[in-house]
Each structure stands twice: as structure tokens, then as C-alpha cells.
PDB file of C-alpha atoms in Angstrom:
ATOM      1  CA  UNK R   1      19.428   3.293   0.079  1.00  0.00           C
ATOM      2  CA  UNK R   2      17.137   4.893   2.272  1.00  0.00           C
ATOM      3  CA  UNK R   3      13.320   5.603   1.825  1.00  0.00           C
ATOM      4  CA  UNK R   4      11.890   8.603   0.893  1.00  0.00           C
ATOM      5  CA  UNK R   5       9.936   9.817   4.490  1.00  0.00           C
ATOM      6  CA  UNK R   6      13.977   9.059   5.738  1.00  0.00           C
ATOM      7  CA  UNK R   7      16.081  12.131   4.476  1.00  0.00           C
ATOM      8  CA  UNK R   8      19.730  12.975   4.922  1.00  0.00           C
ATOM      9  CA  UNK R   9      21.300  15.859   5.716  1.00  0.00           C
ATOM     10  CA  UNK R  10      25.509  15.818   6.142  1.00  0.00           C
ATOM     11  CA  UNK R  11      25.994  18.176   8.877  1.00  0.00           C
ATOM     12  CA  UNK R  12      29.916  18.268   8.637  1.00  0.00           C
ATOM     13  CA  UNK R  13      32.222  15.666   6.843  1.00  0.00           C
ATOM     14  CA  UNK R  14      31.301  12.515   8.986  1.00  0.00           C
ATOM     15  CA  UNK R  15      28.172  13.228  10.087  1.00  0.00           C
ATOM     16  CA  UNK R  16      25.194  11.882   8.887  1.00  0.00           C
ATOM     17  CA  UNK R  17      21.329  13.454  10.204  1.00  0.00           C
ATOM     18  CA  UNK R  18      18.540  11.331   9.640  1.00  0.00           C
ATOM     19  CA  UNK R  19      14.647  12.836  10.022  1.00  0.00           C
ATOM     20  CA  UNK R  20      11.993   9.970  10.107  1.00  0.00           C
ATOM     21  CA  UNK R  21       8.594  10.868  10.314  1.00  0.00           C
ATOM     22  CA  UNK R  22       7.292   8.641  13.775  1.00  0.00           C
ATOM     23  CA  UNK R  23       4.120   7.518  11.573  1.00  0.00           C
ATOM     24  CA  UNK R  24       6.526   5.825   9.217  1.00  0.00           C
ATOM     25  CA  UNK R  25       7.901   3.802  12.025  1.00  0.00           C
ATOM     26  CA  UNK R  26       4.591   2.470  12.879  1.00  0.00           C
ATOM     27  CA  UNK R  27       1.019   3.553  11.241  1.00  0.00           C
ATOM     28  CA  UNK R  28      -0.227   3.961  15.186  1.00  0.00           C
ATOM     29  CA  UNK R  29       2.143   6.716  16.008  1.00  0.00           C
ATOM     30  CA  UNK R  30       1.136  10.028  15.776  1.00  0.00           C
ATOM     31  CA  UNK R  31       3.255  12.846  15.138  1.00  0.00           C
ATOM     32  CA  UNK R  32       3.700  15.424  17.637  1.00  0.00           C
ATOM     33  CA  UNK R  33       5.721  18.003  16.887  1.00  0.00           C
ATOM     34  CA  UNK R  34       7.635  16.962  14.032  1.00  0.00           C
ATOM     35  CA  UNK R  35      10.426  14.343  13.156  1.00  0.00           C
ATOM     36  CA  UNK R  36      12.572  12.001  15.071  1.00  0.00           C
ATOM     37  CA  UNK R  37      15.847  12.514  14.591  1.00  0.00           C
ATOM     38  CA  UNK R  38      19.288   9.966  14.252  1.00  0.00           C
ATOM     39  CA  UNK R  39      22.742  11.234  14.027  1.00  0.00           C
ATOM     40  CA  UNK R  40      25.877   9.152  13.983  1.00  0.00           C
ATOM     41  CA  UNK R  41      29.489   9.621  12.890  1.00  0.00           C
ATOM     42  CA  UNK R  42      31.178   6.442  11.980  1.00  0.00           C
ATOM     43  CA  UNK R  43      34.445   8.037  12.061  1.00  0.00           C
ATOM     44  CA  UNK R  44      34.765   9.556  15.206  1.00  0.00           C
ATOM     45  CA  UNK R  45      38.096   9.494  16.613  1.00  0.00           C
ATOM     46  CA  UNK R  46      36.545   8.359  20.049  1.00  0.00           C
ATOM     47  CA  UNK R  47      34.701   5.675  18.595  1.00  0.00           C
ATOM     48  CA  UNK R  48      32.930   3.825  22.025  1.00  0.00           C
ATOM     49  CA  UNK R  49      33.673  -0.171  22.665  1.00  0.00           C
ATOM     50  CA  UNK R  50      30.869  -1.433  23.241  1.00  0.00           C
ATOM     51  CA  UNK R  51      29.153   1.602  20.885  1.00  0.00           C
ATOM     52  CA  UNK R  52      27.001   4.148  22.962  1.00  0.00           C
ATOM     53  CA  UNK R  53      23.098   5.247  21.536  1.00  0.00           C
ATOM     54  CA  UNK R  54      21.949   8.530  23.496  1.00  0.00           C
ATOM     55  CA  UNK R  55      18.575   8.738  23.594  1.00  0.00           C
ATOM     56  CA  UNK R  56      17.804  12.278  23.934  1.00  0.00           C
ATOM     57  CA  UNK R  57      14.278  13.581  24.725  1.00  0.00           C
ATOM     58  CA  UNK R  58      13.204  17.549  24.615  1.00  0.00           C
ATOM     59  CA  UNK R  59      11.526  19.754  26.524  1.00  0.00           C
ATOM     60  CA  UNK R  60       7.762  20.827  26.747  1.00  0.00           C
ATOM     61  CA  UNK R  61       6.693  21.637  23.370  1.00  0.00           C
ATOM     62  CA  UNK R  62       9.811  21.347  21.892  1.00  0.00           C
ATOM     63  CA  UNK R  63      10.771  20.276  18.491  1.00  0.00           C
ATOM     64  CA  UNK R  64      13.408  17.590  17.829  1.00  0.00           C
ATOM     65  CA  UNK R  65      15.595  20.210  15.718  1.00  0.00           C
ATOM     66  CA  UNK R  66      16.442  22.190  18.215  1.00  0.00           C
ATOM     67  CA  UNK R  67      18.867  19.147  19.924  1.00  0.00           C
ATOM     68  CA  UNK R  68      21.121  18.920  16.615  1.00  0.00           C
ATOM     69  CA  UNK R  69      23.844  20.993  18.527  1.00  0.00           C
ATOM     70  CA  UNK R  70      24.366  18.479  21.149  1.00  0.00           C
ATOM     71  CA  UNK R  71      23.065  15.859  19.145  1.00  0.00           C
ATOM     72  CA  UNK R  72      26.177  16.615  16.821  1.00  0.00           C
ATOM     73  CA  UNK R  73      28.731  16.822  19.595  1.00  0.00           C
ATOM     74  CA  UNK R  74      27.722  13.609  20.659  1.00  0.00           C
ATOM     75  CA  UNK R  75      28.119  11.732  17.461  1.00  0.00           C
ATOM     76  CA  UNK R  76      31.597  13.523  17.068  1.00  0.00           C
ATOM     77  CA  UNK R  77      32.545  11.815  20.545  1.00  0.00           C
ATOM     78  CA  UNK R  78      31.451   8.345  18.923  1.00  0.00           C
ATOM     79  CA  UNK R  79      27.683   8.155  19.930  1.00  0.00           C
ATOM     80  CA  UNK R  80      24.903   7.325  17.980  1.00  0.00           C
ATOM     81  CA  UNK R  81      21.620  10.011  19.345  1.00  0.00           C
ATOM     82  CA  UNK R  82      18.201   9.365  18.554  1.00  0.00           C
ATOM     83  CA  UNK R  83      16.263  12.568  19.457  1.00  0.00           C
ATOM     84  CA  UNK R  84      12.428  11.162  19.843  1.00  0.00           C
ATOM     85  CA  UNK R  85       9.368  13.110  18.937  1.00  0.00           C
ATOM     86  CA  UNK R  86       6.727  12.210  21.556  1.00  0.00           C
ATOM     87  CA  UNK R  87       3.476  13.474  23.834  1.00  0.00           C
ATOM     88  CA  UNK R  88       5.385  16.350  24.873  1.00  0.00           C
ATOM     89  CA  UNK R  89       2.269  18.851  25.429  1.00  0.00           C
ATOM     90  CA  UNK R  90       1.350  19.221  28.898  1.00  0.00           C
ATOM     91  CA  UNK R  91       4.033  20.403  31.495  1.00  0.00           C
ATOM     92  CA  UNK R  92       5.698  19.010  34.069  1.00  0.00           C
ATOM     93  CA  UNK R  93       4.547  21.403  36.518  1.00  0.00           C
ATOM     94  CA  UNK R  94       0.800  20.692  36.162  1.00  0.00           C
ATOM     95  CA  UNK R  95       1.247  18.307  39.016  1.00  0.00           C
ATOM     96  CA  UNK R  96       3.109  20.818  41.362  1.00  0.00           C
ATOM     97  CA  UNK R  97       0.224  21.776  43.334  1.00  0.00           C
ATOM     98  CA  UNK R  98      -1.740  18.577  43.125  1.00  0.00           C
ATOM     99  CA  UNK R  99      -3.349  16.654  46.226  1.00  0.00           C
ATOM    100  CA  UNK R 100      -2.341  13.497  44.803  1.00  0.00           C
ATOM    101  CA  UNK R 101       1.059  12.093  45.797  1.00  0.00           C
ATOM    102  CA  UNK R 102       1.193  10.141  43.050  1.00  0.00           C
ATOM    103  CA  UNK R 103       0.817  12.910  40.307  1.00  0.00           C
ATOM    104  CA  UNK R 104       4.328  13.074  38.828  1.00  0.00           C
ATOM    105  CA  UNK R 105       4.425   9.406  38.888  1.00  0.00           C
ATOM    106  CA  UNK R 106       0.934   8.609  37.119  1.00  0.00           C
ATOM    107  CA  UNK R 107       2.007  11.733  34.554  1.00  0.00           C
ATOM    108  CA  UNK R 108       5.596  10.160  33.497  1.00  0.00           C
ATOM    109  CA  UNK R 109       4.084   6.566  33.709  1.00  0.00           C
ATOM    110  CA  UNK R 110       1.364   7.360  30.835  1.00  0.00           C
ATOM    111  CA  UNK R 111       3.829   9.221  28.579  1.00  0.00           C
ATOM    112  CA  UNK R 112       6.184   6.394  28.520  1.00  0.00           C
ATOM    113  CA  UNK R 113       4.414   3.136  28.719  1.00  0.00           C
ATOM    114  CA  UNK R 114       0.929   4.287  27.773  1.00  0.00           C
ATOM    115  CA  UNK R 115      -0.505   3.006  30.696  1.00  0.00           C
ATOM    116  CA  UNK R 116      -3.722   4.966  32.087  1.00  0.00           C
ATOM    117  CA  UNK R 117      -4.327   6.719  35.347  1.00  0.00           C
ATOM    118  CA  UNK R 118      -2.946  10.566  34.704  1.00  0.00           C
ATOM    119  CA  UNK R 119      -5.300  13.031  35.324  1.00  0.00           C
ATOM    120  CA  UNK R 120      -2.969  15.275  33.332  1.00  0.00           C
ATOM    121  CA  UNK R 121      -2.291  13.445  30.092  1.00  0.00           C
ATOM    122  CA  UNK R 122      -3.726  10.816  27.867  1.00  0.00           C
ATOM    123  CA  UNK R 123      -1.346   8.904  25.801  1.00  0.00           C
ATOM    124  CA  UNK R 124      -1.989   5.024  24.406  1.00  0.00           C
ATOM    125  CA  UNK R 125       0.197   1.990  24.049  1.00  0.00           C
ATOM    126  CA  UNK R 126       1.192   3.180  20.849  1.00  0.00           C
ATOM    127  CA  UNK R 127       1.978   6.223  21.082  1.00  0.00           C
ATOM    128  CA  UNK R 128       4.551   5.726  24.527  1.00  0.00           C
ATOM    129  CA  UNK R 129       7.908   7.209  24.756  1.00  0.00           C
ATOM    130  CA  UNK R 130       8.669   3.022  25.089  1.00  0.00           C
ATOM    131  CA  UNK R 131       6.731   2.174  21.427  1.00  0.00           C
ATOM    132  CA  UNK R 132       8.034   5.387  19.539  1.00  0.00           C
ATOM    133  CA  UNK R 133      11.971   4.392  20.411  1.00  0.00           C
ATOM    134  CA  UNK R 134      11.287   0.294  19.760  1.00  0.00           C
ATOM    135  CA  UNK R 135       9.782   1.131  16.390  1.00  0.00           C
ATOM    136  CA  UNK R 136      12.223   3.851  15.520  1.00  0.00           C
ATOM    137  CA  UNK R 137      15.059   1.713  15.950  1.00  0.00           C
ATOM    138  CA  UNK R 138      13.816  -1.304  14.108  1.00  0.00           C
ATOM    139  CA  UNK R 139      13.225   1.118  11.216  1.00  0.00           C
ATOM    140  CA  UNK R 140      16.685   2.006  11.452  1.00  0.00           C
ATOM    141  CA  UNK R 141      17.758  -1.262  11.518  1.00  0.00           C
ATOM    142  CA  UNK R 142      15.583  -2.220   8.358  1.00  0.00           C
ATOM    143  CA  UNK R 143      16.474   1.270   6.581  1.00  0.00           C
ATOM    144  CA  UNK R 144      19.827   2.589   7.546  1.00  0.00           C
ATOM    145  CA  UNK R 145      21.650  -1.147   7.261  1.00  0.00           C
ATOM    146  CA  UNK R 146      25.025   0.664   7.420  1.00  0.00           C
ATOM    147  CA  UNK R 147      24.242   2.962  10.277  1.00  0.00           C
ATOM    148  CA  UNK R 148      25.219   0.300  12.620  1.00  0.00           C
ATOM    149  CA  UNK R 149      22.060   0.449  14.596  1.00  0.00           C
ATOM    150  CA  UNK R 150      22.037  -3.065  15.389  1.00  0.00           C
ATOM    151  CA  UNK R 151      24.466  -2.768  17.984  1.00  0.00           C
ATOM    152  CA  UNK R 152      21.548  -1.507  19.788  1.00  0.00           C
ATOM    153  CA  UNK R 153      18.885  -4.140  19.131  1.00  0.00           C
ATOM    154  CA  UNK R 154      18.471  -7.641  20.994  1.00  0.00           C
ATOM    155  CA  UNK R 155      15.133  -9.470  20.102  1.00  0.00           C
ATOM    156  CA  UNK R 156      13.900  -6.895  19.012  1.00  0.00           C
ATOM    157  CA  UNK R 157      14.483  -4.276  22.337  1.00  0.00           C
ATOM    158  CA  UNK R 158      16.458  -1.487  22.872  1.00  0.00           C
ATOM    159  CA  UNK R 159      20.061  -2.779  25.026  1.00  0.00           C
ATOM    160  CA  UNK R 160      19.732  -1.040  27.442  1.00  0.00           C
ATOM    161  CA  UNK R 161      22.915  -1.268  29.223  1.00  0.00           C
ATOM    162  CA  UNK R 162      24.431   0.855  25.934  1.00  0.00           C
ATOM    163  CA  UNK R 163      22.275   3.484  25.808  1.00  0.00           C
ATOM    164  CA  UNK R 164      22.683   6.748  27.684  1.00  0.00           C
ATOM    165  CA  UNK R 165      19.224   8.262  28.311  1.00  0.00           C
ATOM    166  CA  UNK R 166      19.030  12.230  28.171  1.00  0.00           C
ATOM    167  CA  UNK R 167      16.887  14.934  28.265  1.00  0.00           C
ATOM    168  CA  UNK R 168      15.619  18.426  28.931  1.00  0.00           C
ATOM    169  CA  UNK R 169      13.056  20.048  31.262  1.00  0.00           C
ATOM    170  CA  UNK R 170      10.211  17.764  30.606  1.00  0.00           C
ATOM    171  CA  UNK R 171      12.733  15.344  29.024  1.00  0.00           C
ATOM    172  CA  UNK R 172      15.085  15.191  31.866  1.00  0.00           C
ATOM    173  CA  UNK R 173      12.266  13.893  33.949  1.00  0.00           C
ATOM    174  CA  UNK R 174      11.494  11.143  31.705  1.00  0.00           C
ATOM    175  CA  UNK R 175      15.028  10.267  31.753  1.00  0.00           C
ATOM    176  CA  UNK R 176      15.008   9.523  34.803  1.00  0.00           C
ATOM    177  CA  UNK R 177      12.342   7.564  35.111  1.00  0.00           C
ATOM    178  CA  UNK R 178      13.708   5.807  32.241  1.00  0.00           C
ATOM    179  CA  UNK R 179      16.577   4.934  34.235  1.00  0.00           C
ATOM    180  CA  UNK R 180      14.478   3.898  37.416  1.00  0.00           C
ATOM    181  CA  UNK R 181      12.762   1.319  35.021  1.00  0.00           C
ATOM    182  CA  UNK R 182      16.047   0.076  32.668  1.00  0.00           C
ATOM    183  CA  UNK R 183      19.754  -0.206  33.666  1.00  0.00           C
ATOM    184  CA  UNK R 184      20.818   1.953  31.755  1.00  0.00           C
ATOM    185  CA  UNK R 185      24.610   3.212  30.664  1.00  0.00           C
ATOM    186  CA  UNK R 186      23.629   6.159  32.262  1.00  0.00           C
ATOM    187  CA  UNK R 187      20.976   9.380  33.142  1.00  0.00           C
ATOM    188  CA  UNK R 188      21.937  12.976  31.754  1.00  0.00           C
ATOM    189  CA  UNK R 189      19.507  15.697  33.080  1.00  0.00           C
ATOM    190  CA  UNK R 190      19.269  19.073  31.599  1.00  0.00           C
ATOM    191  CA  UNK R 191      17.503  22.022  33.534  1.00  0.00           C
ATOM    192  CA  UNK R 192      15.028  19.165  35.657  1.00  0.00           C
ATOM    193  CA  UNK R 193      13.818  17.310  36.626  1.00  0.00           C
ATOM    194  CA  UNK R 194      10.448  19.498  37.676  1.00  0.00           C
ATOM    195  CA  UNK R 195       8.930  16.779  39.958  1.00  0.00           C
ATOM    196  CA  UNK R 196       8.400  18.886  43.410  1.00  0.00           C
ATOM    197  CA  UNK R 197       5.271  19.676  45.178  1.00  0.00           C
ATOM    198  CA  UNK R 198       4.913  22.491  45.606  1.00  0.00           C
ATOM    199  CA  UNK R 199       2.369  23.272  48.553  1.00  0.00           C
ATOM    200  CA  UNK R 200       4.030  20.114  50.328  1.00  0.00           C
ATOM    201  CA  UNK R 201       7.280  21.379  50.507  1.00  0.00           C
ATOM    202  CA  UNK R 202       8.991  17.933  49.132  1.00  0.00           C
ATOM    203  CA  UNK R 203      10.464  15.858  45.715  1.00  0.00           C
ATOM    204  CA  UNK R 204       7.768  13.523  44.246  1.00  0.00           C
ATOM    205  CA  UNK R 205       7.800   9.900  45.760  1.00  0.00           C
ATOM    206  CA  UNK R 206       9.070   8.303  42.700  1.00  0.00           C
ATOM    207  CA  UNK R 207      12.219   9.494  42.447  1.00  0.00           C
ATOM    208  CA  UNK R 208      13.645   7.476  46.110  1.00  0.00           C
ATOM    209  CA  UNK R 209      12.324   4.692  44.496  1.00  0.00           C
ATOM    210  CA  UNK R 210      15.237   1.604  43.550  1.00  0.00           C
ATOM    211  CA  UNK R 211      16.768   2.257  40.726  1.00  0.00           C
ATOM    212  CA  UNK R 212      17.620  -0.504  37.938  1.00  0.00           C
ATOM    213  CA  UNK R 213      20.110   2.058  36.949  1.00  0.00           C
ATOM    214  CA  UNK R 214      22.657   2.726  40.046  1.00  0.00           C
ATOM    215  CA  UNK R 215      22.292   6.614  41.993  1.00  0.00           C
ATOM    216  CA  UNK R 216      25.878   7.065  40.912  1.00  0.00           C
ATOM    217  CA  UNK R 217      25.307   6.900  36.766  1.00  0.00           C
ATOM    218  CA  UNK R 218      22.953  10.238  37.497  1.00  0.00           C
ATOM    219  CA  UNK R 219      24.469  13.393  36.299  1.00  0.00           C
ATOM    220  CA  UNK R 220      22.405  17.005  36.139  1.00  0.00           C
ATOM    221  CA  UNK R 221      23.765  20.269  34.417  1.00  0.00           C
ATOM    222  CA  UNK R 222      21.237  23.120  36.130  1.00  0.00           C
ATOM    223  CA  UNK R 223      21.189  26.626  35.510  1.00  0.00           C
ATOM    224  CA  UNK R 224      21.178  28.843  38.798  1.00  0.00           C
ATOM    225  CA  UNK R 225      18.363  31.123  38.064  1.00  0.00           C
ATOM    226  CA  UNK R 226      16.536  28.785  36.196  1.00  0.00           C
ATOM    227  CA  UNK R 227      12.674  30.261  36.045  1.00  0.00           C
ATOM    228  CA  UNK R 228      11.461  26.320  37.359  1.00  0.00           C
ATOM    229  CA  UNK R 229      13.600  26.840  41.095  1.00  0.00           C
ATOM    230  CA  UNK R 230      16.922  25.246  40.635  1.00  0.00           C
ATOM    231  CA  UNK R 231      16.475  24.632  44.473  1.00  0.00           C
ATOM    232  CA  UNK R 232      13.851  21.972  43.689  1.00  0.00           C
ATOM    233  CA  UNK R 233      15.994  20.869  40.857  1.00  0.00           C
ATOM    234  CA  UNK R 234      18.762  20.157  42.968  1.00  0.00           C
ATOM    235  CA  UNK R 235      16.687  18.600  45.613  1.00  0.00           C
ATOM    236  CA  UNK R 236      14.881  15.741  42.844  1.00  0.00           C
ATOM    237  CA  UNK R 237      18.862  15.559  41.908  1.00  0.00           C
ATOM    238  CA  UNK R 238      20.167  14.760  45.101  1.00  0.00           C
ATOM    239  CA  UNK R 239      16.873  12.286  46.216  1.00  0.00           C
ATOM    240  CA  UNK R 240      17.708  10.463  42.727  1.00  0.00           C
ATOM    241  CA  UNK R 241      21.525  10.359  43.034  1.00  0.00           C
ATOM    242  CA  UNK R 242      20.642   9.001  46.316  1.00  0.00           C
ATOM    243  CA  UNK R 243      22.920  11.895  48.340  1.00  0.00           C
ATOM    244  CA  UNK R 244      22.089  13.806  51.591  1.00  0.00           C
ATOM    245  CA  UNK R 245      21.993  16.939  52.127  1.00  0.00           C
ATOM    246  CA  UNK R 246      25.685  16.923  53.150  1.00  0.00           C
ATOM    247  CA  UNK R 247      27.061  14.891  50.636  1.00  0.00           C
ATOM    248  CA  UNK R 248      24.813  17.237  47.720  1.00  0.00           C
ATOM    249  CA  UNK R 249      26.422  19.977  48.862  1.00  0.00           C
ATOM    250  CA  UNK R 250      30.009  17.765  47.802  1.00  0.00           C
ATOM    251  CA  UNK R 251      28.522  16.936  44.161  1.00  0.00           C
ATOM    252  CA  UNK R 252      27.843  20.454  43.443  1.00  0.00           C
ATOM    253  CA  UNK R 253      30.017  22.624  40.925  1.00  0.00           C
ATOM    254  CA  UNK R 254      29.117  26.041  39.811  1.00  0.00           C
ATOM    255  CA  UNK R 255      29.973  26.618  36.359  1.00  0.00           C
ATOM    256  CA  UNK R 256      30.484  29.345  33.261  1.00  0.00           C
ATOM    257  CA  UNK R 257      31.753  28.812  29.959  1.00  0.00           C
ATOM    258  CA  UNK R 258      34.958  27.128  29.046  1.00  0.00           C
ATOM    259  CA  UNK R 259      35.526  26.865  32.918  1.00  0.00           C
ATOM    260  CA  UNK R 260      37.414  23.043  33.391  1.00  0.00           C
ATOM    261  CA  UNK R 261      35.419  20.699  35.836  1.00  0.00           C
ATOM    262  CA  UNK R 262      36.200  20.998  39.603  1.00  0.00           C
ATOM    263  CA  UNK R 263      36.700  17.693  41.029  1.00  0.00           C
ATOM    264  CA  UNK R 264      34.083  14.879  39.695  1.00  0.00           C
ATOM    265  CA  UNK R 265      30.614  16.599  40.759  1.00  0.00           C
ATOM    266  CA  UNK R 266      27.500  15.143  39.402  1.00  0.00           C
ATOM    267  CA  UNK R 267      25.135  18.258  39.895  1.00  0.00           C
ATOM    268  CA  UNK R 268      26.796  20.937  37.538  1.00  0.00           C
ATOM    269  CA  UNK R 269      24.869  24.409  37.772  1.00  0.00           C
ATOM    270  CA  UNK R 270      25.227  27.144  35.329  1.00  0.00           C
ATOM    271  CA  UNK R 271      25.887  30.486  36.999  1.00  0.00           C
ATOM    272  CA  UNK R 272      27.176  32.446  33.966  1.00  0.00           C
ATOM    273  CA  UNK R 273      25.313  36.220  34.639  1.00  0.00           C
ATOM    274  CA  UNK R 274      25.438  37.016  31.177  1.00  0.00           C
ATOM    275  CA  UNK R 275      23.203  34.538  30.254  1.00  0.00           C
ATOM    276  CA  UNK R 276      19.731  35.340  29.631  1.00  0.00           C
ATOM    277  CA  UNK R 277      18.005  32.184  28.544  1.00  0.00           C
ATOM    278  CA  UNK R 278      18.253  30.227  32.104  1.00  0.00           C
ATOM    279  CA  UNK R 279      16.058  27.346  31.327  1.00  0.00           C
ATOM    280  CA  UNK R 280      17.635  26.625  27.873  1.00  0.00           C
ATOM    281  CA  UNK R 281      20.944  27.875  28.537  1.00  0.00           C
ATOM    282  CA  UNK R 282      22.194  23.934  29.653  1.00  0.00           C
ATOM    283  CA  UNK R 283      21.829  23.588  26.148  1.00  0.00           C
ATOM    284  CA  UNK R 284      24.384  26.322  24.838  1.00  0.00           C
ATOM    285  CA  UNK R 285      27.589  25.297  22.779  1.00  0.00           C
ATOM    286  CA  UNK R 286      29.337  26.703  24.767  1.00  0.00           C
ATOM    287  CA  UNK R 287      28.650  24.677  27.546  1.00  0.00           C
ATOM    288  CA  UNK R 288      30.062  21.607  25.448  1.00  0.00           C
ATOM    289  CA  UNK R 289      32.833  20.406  27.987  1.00  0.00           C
ATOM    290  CA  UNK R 290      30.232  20.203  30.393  1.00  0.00           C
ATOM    291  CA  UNK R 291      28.079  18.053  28.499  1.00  0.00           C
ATOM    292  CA  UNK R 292      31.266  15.764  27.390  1.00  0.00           C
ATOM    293  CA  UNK R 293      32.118  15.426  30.911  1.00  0.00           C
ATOM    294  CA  UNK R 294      28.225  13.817  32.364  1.00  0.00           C
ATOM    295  CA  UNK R 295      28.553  11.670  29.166  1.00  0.00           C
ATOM    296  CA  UNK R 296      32.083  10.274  30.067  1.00  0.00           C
ATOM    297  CA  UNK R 297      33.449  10.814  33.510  1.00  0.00           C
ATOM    298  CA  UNK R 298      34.522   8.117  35.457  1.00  0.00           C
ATOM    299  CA  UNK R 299      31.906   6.006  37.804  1.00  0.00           C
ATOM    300  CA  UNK R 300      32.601   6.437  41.194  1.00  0.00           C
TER     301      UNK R 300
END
């Protein structure tokens, strides 16, 4: 029932992986670095009323396969995840030492709603982080009529208020900004976001900005050594979540594998010395409870 550029793989039982080419959602997309990605379980035990999309969004230069991990632990908690191929190139960080105040802002603006005025990046209407997700879920809609994807869909724009925007590095920045823009079910953020002068000693201006989504829906999972300063990190955390420096110190929980969740933080940080990979390592399976818990604890 689906086309050919849409292929299926089953990952376990109930799980079904979809990889769409972006250019097949809409002949103006460009593909970046490689497929978009859907994922859904339609028997998951914790099957979410109202149903829950995550859109998840990658790191610099990052491929859209290397999410199906937590893409599949999602789906087997009753999401739907759309991992989105996009204009992932240029890095964060470009804008850490810039003059202009407005940097981060200008960067993350262009790369979602194509709008010009980054010195940094170039990215059209077309192909925005906004235009990629619109047409990729009307394709699912039109393609996958059984995926349920419709649940996501009102005049033809995403609902925002059931989707759970996520990311990493890069991606966790975008989320954000995301939920600045949308209210949103919630904002995961994975190892960032990166958004701190550097020379200037502060968090980009952007991120005390209102917030369509509320500060308390925020949730980070850091890594403690992370190579990108987990103390900036923390610091765009607490200025989006909207904390002082008192009450940041509160939402923090240090964490290593299989470890149960202190309390009901909202900044998680990885301090497992075994691990090597700091900057991915918010990513590991092991590090699956922590994950479930940002995606599901209670709203304070």
C-alpha cells in the first residue's frame, strides 16, 4: 500500500520503520543527509489518549538512522517519531564568538522558517525545518492511511499541542526554539542547547524570550564532560526553563545507568566515568529510563 521511495522495515513485532526520501514529499526539498524517518507501534501497551508524534531532530551532520534506538523506544511507549532530515551542516557554535547578539537567533530562524538574515547559513522557504515536517506528514497521511497520522494533522498543520519536539546538539536547539514559536506537548533536549557567547560571558537573547510552550514542559538530559561545556548547557537550560540560579541548582540530577530518577528534576546530567562518547552518550540505551521519564513525568 505504500509507494516505492516509502520502504518498510519491521524492527520488532509491532513496529513499523518508514524511510521517505524528503524530495518525495515535495519536489523543492532537497535532501541532506539522507531519509526522513517514521516509526509507530500501534500496539503499544501505553498507547497515549490524545496520541503523542515526537518530532525528533539530530545533531550536526547527523544522519536520521542513527535516532532508530530512541526512535524505537518511543513508539514502544505509544508515540508516533518522525526523525526529519534537514539543513543540518553548519554548527551551532559558529555563532559563539560572534559580535552580533542576534547570531543564534538569525541562525535557528533561517533553518526553520527559511527566512533570511544568517550570516551563517542559507536555507529557503522550502527547504525549512517548518516545510520539510508539513510536507512529510501530509505524505504520510496520503501514503501510510493506516499509520494513523491524521491524528496529527488539522488543515493541513502539524497539532501542535500533541507533538513532543526533540532533539540533539544542533537539534536540541531547534527544539527549543520550536517550542518558543508553537505550544507544544513538550521540549526534550539532548546534549544542548549550544547557544552561549562565548567572549560575552552569557546565553543567547532568544532563549528568555516568552514561550508559547510553558518553562515547565522543558526537560534536558546533559552529559557532564560534554566536549560543548555542559556549564553553558545548563545555563541556556535554566534561562529557558525560566529557573534562577537557586532554583537550577533544585532541577538538577546527576545520573548513570539504570540509576531511578531522584525527585522530578528537569536538567538530568550524565556523569557515568566509563563513558567515553560525552556528547552522544544522552543517546545510549542504556540511558532509556531517563529518556522515558522527560517524555512522561508529571507537569509541575
Amino acid at each position: 500500500f505504500l509507494l516505492a521511495s516509502l520502504s518498510t522495515m519491521c524492527v520488532q513485532a509491532q513496529t513499523t520503520v518508514l524511510r521517505i526520501d524528503p524530495h518525495e514529499t515535495d519536489a523543492a526539498i532537497e535532501k541532506v543527509q539522507g531519509p526522513d524517518i517514521a516509526v509507530y507501534d500501534r500496539q503499544a501497551p501505553q498507547a497515549m489518549s490524545p496520541p503523542r508524534l515526537l518530532l525528533y531532530l539530530v545533531g550536526t551532520r547527523v544522519k536520521t538512522e542513527s535516532s532508530v534506538d530512541l526512535d524505537t523506544a518511543f513508539s514502544h511507549w505509544g508515540f508516533h517519531v518522525v526523525a526529519l532530515d534537514y539543513e543540518n551542516n553548519v554548527v551551532t557554535v559558529a555563532c559563539a564568538h560572534s559580535a552580533d547578539i542576534a547570531c543564534f537567533d538569525h541562525y535557528r530562524q533561517t533553518i526553520i522558517t527559511g527566512a533570511p538574515g544568517s550570516e551563517k547559513i542559507q536555507v529557503d522557504p522550502a527547504n525549512s525545518i517548518l516545510n520539510r515536517f508539513d510536507k512529510l506528514l501530509a505524505y504520510l497521511v496520503k501514503h501510510d492511511p493506516a499509520g494513523g497520522w491524521g491524528d496529527f494533522v488539522a488543515d493541513g498543520k502539524p497539532v501542535w499541542s500533541r507533538i513532543v519536539v526533540a532533539g540533539h546538539s544542533q537539534g536540541a536547539g531547534h527544539a527549543a526554539y520550536l517550542g518558543k514559536m508553537f505550544a507544544v506537548d513538550r521540549v526534550l533536549m539532548f546534549s544542548g542547547p549550544q547557544d552561549f557567547f562565548d567572549d560575552l560571558h552569557q546565553p543567547a537573547p532568544w532563549q528568555a524570550r516568552p514561550s508559547a510552550t510553558p518553562p515547565a514542559r522543558y526537560f534536558a538530559f546533559l552529559a557532564l564532560k560534554d566536549p560543548y561545556n555542559v556549564e553553558h548547557q545548563t545555563a541556556n537550560c535554566s534561562v529557558l526553563m525560566n529557573l534562577s540560579a537557586l532554583h537550577a541548582k533544585e532541577e538538577i540530577a546527576m545520573m548513570q545507568p539504570g540509576e531511578p530518577i531522584p525527585g522530578q528534576p528537569r536538567i538530568l546530567i550524565n556523569n557515568d566515568p566509563t563513558t567515553e562518547q560525552r556528547h552522544g552518550s544522552t543517546l545510549l540505551p542504556e540511558f532509556e529510563s531517563v529518556w522515558k521519564y522527560m517524555a512522561t513525568a508529571k507537569i509541575q
